[in-house]
PDB file of C-alpha atoms in Angstrom:
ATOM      1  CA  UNK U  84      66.361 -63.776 -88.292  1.00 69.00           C
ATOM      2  CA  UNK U  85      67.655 -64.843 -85.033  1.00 76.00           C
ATOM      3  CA  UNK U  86      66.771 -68.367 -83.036  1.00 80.00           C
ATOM      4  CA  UNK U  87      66.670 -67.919 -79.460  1.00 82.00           C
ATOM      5  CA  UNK U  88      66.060 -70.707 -76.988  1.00 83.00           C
ATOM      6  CA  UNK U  89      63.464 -70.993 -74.266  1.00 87.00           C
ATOM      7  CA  UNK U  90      62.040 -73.446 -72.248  1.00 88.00           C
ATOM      8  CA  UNK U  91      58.702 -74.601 -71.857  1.00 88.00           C
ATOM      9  CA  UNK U  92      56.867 -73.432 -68.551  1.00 91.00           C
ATOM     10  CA  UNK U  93      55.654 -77.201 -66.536  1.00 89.00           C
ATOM     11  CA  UNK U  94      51.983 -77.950 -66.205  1.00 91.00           C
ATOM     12  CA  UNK U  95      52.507 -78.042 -62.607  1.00 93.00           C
ATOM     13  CA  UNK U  96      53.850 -74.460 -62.223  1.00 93.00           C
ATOM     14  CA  UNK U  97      51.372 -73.247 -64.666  1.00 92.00           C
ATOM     15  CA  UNK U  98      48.873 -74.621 -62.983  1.00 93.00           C
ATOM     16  CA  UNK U  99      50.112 -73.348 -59.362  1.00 95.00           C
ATOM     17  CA  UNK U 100      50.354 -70.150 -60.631  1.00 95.00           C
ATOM     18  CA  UNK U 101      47.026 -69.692 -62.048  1.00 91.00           C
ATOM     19  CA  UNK U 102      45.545 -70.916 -58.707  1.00 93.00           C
ATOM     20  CA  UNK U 103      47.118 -67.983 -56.683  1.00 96.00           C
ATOM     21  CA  UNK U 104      46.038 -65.723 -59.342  1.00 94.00           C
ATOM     22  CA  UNK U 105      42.532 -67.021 -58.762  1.00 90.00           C
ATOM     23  CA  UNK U 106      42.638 -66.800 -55.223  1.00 95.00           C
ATOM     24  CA  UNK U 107      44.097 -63.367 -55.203  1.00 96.00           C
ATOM     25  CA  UNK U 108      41.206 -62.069 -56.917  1.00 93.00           C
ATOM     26  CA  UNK U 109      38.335 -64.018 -55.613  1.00 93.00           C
ATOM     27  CA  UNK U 110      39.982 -62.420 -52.577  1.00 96.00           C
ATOM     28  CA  UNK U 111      39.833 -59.516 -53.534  1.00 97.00           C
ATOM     29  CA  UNK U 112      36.163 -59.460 -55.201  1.00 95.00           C
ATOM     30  CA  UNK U 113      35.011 -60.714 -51.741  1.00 96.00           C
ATOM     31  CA  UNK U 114      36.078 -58.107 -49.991  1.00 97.00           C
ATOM     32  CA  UNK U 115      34.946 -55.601 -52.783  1.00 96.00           C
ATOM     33  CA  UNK U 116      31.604 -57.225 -52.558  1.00 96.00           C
ATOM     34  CA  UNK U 117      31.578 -57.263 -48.932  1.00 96.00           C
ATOM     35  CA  UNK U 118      33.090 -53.728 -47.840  1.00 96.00           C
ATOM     36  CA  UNK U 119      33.139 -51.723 -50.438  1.00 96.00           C
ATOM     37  CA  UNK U 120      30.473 -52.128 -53.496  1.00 96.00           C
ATOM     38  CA  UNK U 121      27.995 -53.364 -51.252  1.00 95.00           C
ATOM     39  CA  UNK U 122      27.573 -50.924 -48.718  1.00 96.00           C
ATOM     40  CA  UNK U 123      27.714 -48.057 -51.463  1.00 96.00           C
ATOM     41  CA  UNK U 124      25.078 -49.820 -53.871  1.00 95.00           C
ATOM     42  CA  UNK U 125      22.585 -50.430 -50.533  1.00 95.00           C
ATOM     43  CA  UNK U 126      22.129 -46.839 -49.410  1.00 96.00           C
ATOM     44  CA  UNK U 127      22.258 -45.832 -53.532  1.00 96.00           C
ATOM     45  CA  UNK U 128      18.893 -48.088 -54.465  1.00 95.00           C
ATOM     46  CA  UNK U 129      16.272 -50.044 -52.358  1.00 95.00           C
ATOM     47  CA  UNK U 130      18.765 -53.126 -51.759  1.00 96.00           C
ATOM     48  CA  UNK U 131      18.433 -53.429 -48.200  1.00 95.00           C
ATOM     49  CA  UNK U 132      14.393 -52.706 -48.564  1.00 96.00           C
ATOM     50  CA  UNK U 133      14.004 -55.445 -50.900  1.00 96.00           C
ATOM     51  CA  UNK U 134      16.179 -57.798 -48.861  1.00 95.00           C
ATOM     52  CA  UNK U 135      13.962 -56.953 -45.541  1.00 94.00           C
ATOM     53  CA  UNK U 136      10.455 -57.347 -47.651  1.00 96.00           C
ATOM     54  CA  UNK U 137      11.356 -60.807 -48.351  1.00 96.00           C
ATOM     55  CA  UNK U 138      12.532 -61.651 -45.202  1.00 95.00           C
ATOM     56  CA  UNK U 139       9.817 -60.378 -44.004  1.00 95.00           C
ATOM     57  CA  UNK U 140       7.825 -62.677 -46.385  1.00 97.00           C
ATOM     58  CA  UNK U 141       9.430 -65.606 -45.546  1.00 96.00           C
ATOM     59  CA  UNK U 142       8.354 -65.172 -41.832  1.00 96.00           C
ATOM     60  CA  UNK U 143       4.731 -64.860 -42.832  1.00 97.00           C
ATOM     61  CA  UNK U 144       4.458 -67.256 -44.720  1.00 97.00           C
ATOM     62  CA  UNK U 145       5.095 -69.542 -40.890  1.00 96.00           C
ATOM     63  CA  UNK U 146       7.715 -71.627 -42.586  1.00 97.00           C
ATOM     64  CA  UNK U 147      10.745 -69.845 -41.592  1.00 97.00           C
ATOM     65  CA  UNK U 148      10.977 -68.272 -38.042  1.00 95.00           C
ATOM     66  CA  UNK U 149      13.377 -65.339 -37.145  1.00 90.00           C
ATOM     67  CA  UNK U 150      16.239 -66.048 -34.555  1.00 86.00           C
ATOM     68  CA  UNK U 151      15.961 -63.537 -32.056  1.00 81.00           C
ATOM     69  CA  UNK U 152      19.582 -63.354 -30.908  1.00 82.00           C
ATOM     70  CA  UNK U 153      21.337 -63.255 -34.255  1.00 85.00           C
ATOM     71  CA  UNK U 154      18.160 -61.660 -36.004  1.00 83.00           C
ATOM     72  CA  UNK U 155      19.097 -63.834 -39.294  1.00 91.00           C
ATOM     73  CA  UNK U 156      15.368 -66.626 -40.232  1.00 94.00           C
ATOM     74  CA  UNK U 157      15.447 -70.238 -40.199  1.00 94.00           C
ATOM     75  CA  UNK U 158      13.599 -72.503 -41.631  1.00 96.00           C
ATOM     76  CA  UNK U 159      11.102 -74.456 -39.091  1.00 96.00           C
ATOM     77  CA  UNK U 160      12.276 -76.955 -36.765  1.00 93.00           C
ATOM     78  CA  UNK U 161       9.058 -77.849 -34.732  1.00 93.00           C
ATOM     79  CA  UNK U 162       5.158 -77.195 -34.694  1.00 95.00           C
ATOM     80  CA  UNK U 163       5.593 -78.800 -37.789  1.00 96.00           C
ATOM     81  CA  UNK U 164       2.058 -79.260 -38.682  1.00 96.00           C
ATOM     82  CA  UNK U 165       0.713 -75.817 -37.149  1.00 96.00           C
ATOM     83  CA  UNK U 166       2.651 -74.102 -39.424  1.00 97.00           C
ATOM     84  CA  UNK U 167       2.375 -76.285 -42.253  1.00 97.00           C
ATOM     85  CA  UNK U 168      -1.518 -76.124 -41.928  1.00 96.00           C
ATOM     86  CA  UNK U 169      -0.913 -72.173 -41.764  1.00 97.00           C
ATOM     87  CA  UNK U 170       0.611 -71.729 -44.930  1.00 97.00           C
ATOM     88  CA  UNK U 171      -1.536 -73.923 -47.225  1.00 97.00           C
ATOM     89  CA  UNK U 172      -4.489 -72.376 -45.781  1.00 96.00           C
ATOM     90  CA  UNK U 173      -3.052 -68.572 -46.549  1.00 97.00           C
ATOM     91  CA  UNK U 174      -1.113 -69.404 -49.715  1.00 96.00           C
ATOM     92  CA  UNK U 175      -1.895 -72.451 -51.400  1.00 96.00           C
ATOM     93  CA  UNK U 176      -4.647 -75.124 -50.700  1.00 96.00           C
ATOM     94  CA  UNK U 177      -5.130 -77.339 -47.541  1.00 95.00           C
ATOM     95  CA  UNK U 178      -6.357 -79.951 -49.788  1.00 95.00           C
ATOM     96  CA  UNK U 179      -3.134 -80.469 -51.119  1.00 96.00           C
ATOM     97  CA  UNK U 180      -1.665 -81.007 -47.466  1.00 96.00           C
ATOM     98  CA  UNK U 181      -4.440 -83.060 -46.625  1.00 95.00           C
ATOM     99  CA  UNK U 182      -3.650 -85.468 -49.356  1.00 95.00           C
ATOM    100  CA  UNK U 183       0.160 -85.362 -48.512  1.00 96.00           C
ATOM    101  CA  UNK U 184      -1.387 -87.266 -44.783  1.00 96.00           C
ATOM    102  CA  UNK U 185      -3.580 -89.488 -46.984  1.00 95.00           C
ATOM    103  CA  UNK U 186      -0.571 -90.966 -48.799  1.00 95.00           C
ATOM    104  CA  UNK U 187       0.936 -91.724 -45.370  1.00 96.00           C
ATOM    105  CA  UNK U 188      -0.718 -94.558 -43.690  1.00 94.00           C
ATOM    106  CA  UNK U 189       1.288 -95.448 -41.313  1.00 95.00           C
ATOM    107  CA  UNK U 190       1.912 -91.635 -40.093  1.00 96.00           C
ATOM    108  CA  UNK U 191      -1.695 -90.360 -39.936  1.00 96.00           C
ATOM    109  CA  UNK U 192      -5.447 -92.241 -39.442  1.00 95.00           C
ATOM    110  CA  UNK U 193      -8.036 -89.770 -40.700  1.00 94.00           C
ATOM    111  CA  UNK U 194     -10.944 -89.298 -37.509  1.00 93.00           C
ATOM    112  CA  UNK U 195     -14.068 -89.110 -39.453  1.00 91.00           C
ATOM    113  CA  UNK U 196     -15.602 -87.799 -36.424  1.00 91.00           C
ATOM    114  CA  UNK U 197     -13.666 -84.307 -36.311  1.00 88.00           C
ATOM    115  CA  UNK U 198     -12.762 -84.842 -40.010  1.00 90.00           C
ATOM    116  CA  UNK U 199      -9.204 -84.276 -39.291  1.00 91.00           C
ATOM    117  CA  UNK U 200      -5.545 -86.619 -39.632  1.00 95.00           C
ATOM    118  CA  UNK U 201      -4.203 -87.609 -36.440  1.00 95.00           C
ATOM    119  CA  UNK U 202      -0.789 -88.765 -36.101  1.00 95.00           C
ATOM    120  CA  UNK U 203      -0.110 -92.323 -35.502  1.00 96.00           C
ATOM    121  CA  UNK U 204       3.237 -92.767 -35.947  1.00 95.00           C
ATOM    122  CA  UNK U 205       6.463 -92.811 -34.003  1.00 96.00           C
ATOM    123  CA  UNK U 206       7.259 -88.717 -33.182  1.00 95.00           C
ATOM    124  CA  UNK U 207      11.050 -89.397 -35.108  1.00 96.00           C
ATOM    125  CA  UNK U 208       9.254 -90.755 -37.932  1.00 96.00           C
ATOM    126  CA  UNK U 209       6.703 -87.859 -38.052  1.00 96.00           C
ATOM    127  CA  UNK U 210       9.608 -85.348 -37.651  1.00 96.00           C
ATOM    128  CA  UNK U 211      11.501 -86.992 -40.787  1.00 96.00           C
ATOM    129  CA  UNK U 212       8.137 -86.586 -43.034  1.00 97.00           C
ATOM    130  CA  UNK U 213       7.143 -83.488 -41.758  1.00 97.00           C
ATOM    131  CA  UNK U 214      10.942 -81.901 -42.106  1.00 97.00           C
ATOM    132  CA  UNK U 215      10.908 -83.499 -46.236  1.00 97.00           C
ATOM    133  CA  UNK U 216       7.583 -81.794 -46.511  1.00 97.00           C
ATOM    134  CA  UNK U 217       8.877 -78.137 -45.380  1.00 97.00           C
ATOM    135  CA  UNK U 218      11.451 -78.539 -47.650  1.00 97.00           C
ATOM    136  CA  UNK U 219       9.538 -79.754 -50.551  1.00 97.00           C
ATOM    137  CA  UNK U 220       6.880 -76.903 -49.605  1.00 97.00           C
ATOM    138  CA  UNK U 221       9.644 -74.522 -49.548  1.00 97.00           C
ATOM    139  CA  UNK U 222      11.134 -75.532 -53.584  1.00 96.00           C
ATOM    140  CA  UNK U 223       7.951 -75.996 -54.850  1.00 96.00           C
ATOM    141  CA  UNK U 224       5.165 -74.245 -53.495  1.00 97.00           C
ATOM    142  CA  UNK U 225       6.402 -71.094 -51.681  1.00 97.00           C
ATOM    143  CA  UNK U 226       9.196 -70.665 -54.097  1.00 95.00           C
ATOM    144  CA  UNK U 227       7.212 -70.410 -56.981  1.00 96.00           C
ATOM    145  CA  UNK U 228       4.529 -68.076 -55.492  1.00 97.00           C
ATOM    146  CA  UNK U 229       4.038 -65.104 -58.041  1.00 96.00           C
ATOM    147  CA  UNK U 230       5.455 -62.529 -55.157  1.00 95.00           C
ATOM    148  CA  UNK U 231       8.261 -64.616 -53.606  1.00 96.00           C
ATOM    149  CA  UNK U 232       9.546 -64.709 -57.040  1.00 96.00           C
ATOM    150  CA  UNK U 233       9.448 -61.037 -58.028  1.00 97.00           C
ATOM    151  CA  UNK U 234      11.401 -60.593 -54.890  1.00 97.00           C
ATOM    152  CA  UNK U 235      13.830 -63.032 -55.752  1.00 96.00           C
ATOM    153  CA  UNK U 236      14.175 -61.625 -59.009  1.00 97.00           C
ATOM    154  CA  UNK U 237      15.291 -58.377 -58.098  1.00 97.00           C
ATOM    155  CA  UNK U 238      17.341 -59.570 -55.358  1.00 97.00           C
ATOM    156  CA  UNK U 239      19.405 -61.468 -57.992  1.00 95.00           C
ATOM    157  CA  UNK U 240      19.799 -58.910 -60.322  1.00 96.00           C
ATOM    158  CA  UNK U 241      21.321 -56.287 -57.691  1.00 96.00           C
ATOM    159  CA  UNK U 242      23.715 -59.082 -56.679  1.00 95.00           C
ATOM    160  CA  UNK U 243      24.808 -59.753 -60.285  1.00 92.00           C
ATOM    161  CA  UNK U 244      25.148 -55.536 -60.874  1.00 95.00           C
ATOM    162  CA  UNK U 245      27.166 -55.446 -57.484  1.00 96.00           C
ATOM    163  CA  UNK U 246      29.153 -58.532 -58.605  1.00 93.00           C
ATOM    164  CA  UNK U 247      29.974 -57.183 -61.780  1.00 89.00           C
ATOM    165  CA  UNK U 248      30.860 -53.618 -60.178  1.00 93.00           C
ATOM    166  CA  UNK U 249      33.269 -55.490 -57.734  1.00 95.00           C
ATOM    167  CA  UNK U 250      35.081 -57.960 -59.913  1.00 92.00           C
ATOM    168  CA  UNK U 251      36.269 -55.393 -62.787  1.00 91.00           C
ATOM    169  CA  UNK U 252      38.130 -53.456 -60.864  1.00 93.00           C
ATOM    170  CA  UNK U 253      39.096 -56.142 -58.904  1.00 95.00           C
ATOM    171  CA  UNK U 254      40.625 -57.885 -61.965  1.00 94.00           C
ATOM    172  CA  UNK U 255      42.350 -54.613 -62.606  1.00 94.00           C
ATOM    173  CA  UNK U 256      44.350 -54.482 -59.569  1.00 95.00           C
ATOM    174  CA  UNK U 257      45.090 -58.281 -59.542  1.00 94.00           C
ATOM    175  CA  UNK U 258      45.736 -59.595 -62.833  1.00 94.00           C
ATOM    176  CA  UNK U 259      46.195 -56.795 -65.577  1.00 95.00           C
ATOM    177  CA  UNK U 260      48.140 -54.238 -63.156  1.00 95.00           C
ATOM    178  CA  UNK U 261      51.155 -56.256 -62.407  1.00 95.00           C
ATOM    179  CA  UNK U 262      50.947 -57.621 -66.081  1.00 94.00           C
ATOM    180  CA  UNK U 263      51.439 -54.363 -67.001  1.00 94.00           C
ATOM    181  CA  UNK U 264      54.158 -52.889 -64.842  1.00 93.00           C
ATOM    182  CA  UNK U 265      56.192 -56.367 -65.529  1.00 90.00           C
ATOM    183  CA  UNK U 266      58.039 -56.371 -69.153  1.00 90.00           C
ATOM    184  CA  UNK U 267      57.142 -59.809 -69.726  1.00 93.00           C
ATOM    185  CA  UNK U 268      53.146 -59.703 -68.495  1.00 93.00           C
ATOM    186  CA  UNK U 269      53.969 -61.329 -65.202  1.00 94.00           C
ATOM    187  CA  UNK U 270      51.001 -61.831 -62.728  1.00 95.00           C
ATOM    188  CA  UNK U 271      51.702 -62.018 -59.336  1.00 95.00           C
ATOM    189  CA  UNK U 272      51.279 -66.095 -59.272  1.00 95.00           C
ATOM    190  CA  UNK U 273      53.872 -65.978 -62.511  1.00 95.00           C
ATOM    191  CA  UNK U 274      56.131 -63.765 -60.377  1.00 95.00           C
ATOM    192  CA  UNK U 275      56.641 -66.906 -57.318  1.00 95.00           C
ATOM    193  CA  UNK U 276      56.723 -69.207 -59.504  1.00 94.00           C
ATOM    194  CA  UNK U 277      59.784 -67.191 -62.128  1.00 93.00           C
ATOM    195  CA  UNK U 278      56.933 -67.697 -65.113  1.00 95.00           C
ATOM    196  CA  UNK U 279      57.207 -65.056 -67.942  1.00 95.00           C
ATOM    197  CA  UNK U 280      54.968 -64.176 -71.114  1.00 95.00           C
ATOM    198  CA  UNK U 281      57.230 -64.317 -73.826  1.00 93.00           C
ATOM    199  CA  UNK U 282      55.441 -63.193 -77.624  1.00 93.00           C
ATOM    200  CA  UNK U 283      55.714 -65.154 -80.848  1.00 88.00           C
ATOM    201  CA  UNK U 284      56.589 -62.344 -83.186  1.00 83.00           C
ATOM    202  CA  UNK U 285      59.118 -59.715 -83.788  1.00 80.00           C
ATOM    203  CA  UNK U 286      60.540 -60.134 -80.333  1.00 85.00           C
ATOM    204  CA  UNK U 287      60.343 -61.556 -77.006  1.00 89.00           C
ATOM    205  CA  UNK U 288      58.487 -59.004 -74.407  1.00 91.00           C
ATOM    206  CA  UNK U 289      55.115 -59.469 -75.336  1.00 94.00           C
ATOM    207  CA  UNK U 290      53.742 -55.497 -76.493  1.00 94.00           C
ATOM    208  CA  UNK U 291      50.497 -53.866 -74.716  1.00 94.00           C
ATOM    209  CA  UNK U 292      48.002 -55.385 -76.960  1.00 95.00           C
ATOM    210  CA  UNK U 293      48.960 -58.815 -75.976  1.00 95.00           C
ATOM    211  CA  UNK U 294      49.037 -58.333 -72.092  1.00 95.00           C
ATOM    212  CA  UNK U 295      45.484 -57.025 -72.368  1.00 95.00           C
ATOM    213  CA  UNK U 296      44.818 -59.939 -74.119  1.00 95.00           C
ATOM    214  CA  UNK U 297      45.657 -62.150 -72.115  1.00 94.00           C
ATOM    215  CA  UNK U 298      44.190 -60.112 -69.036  1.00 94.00           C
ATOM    216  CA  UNK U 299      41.139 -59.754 -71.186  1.00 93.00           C
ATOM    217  CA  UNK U 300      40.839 -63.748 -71.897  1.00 93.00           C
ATOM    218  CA  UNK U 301      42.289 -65.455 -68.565  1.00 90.00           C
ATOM    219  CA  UNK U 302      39.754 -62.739 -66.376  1.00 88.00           C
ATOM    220  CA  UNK U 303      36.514 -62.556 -68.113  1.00 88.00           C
ATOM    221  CA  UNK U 304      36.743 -65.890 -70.270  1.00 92.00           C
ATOM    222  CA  UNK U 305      38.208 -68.547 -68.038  1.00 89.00           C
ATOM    223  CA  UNK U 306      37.995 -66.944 -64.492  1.00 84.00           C
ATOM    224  CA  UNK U 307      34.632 -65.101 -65.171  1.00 84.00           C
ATOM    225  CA  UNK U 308      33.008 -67.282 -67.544  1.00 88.00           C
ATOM    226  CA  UNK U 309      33.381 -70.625 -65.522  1.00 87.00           C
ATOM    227  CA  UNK U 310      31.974 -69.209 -62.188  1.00 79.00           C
ATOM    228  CA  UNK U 311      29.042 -68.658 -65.124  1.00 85.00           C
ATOM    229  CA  UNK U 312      29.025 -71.783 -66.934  1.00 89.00           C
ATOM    230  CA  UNK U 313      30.107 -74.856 -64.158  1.00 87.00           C
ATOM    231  CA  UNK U 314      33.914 -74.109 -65.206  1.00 90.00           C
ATOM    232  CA  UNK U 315      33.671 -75.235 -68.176  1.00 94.00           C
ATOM    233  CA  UNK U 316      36.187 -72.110 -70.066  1.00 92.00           C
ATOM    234  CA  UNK U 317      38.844 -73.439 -67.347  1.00 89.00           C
ATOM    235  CA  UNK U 318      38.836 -76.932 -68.186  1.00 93.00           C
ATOM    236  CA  UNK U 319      38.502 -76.502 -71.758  1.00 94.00           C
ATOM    237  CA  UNK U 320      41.566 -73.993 -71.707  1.00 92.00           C
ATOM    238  CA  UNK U 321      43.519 -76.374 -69.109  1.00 92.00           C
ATOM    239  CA  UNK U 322      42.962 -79.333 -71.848  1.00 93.00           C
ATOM    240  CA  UNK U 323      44.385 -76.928 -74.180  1.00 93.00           C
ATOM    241  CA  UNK U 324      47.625 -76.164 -71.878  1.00 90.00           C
ATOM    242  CA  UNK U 325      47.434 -80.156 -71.481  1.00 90.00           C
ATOM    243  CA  UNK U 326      48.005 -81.321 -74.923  1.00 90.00           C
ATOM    244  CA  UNK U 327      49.109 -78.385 -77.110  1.00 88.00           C
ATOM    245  CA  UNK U 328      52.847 -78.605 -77.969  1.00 83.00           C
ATOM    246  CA  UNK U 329      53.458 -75.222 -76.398  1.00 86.00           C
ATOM    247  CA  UNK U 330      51.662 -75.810 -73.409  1.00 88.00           C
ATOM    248  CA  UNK U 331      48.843 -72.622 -74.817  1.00 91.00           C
ATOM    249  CA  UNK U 332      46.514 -72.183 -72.739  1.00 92.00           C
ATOM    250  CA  UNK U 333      43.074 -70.492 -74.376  1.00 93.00           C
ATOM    251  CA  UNK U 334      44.936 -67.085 -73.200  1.00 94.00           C
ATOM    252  CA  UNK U 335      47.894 -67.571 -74.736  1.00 94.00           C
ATOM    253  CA  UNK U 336      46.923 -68.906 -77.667  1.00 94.00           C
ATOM    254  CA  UNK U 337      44.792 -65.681 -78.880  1.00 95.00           C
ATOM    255  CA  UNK U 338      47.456 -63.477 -77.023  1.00 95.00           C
ATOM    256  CA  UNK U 339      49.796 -64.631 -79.374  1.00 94.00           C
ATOM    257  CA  UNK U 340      52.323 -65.911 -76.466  1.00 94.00           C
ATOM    258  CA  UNK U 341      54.022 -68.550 -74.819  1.00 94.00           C
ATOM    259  CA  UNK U 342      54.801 -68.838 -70.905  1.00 94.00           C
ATOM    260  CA  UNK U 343      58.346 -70.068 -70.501  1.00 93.00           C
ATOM    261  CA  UNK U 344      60.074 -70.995 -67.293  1.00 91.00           C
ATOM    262  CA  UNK U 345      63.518 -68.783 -66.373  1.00 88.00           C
ATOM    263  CA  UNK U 346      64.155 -70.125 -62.983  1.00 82.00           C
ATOM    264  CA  UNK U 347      67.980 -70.011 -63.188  1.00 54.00           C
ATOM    265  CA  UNK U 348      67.378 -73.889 -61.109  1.00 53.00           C
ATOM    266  CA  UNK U 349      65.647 -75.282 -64.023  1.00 49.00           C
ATOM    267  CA  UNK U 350      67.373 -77.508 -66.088  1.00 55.00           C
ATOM    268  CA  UNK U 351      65.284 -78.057 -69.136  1.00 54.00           C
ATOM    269  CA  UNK U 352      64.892 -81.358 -70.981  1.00 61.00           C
ATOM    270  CA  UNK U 353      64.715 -82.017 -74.587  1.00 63.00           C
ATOM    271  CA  UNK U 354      60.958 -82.291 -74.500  1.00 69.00           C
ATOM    272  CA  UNK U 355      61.052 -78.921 -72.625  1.00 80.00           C
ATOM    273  CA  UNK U 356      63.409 -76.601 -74.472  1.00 81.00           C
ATOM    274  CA  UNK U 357      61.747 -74.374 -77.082  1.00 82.00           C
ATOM    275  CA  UNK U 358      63.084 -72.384 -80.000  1.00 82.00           C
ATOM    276  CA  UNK U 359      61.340 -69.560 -81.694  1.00 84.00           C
ATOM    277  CA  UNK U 360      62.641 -67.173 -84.325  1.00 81.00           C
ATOM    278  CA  UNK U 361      62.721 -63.232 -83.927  1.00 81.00           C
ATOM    279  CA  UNK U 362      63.552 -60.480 -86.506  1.00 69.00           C
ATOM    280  CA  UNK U 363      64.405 -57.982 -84.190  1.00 51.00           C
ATOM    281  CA  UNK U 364      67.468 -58.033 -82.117  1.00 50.00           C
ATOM    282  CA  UNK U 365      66.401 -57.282 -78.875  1.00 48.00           C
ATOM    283  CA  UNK U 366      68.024 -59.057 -75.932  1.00 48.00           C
ATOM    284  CA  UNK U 367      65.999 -62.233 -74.181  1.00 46.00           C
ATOM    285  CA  UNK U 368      64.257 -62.399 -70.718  1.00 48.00           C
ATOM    286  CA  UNK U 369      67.269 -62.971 -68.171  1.00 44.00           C
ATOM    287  CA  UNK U 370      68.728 -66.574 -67.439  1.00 44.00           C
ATOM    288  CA  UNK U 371      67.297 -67.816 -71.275  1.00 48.00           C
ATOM    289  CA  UNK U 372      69.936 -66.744 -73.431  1.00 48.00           C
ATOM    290  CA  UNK U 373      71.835 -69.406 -72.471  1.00 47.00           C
ATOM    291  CA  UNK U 374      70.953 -72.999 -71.910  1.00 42.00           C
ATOM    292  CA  UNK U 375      72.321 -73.713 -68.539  1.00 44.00           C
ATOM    293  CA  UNK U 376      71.377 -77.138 -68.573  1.00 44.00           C
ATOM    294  CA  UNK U 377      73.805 -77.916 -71.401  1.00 43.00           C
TER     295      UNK U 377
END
């Protein structure tokens, strides 16, 4: 058995590292997305048809309007109660708008005569309601119409299959690529910041298994996963890196490794030298044989 001294990668490098790592690839998945996956899956399927049919939707329905000059739809910013009137009539139920006015008493007087609202109220007060109203119309009403929803659906669902088509081999190139080609699983943020993936048994350099490991956890667990779930995986593995004696993040910890620091600068503290025992004989990651700081 041999005891050979290390020392302990700092949160703040860690941490600085990981965020170039992440901003590599989301980087890299945009452009993916953008350029490459997305062009290819449009003229493959019906992307671009479904995208135009709701567009096209939207516009009928009077509360969006297209913008001639960059050909991209808006919602409504005036005629406010022309188009409003439109679309309850033709999708939902003008009584519903009607009673909207009744609720608003010092907007609209109802003229029994013509059996109609008419505004009352100051034209930047009427513009406030009447903008709240598209809005609400718009979340609850045209959103949840039967075809605006099918649409919607299926607009999704190619996003998540182009998403998914762009970020694996975007990961690839990014994070499990240079892990590979480096001997101890260095990612490109490691690399700037003179990080290294050391392993916990038999010897130092960390073997295939654990590199894809790590790749496997830190891209589709804590990268992937929190864009899914609010970033929860991230914290949760941070926390771990926090307050774990090794500094383990959720990667390293079912990798089976330990990220030291072997910047030949560093002088490591008590608190921040760590020593692990190897049966093998193999030599140590360069600058961590010896303890320069002593």
């Amino acid at each position: 058995m041999r005891k050979v001294e290390f020392r302990k990668a700092g949160i703040l490098k860690r941490s600085l590292a990981a965020v170039i790592d992440i901003f590599i690839l989301l980087l890299t998945f945009f452009i993916a997305f953008a350029f490459v996956v997305g062009p290819i899956f449009s003229s493959a399927t019906d992307y671009d048809k479904v995208n135009e049919e709701y567009m096209n939707y939207l516009v009928d329905s009077s509360l969006y309007e297209k913008d001639e000059e960059t050909n991209m739809i808006k919602v409504i910013t005036s005629s406010y109660d022309e188009h409003l009137s439109y679309f309850y009539s033709n999708y939902d139920d003008i009584a519903n708008y009607e009673k909207l006015k009744e609720m608003q008493t010092t907007l609209f007087s109802y003229d029994e005569v013509n059996g109609k609202y008419i505004e009352i109220g100051a034209k930047e007060e009427l513009d406030s309601w009447y903008a709240q109203v598209t809005n609400d119309t718009i979340t609850n009403v045209l959103s949840s119409l039967p075809e605006v929803k099918t649409l919607i659906n299926k607009i999704n669902n190619y996003n998540l299959i182009i998403a998914l088509i762009s970020i694996i081999p975007s990961s690839l190139l990014v994070i499990l690529l240079p892990s590979m080609l480096g001997k101890y699983g260095e990612t490109l943020g490691m690399r700037i910041f003179s990080l290294k993936a050391i392993s916990k048994e038999k010897q130092p350099e960390p073997n295939k298994i654990q590199i894809l490991i790590r790749f496997s956890v830190f891209a589709f667990v804590e990268i992937i996963g929190s864009l899914i779930a609010m970033f929860i995986p991230l914290i949760i593995s941070f926390l771990m890196m926090l307050f774990s004696s090794n500094r383990s993040s959720l990667s390293d910890l079912l990798s089976k490794t330990i990220i030291v620091d072997s910047s030949i600068k560093y002088d490591a503290s008590k608190s921040d030298r760590l020593e692990i025992e190897y049966s093998s004989q193999d030599e140590i990651i360069e600058n961590s044989e010896n303890n320069e700081g002593k």
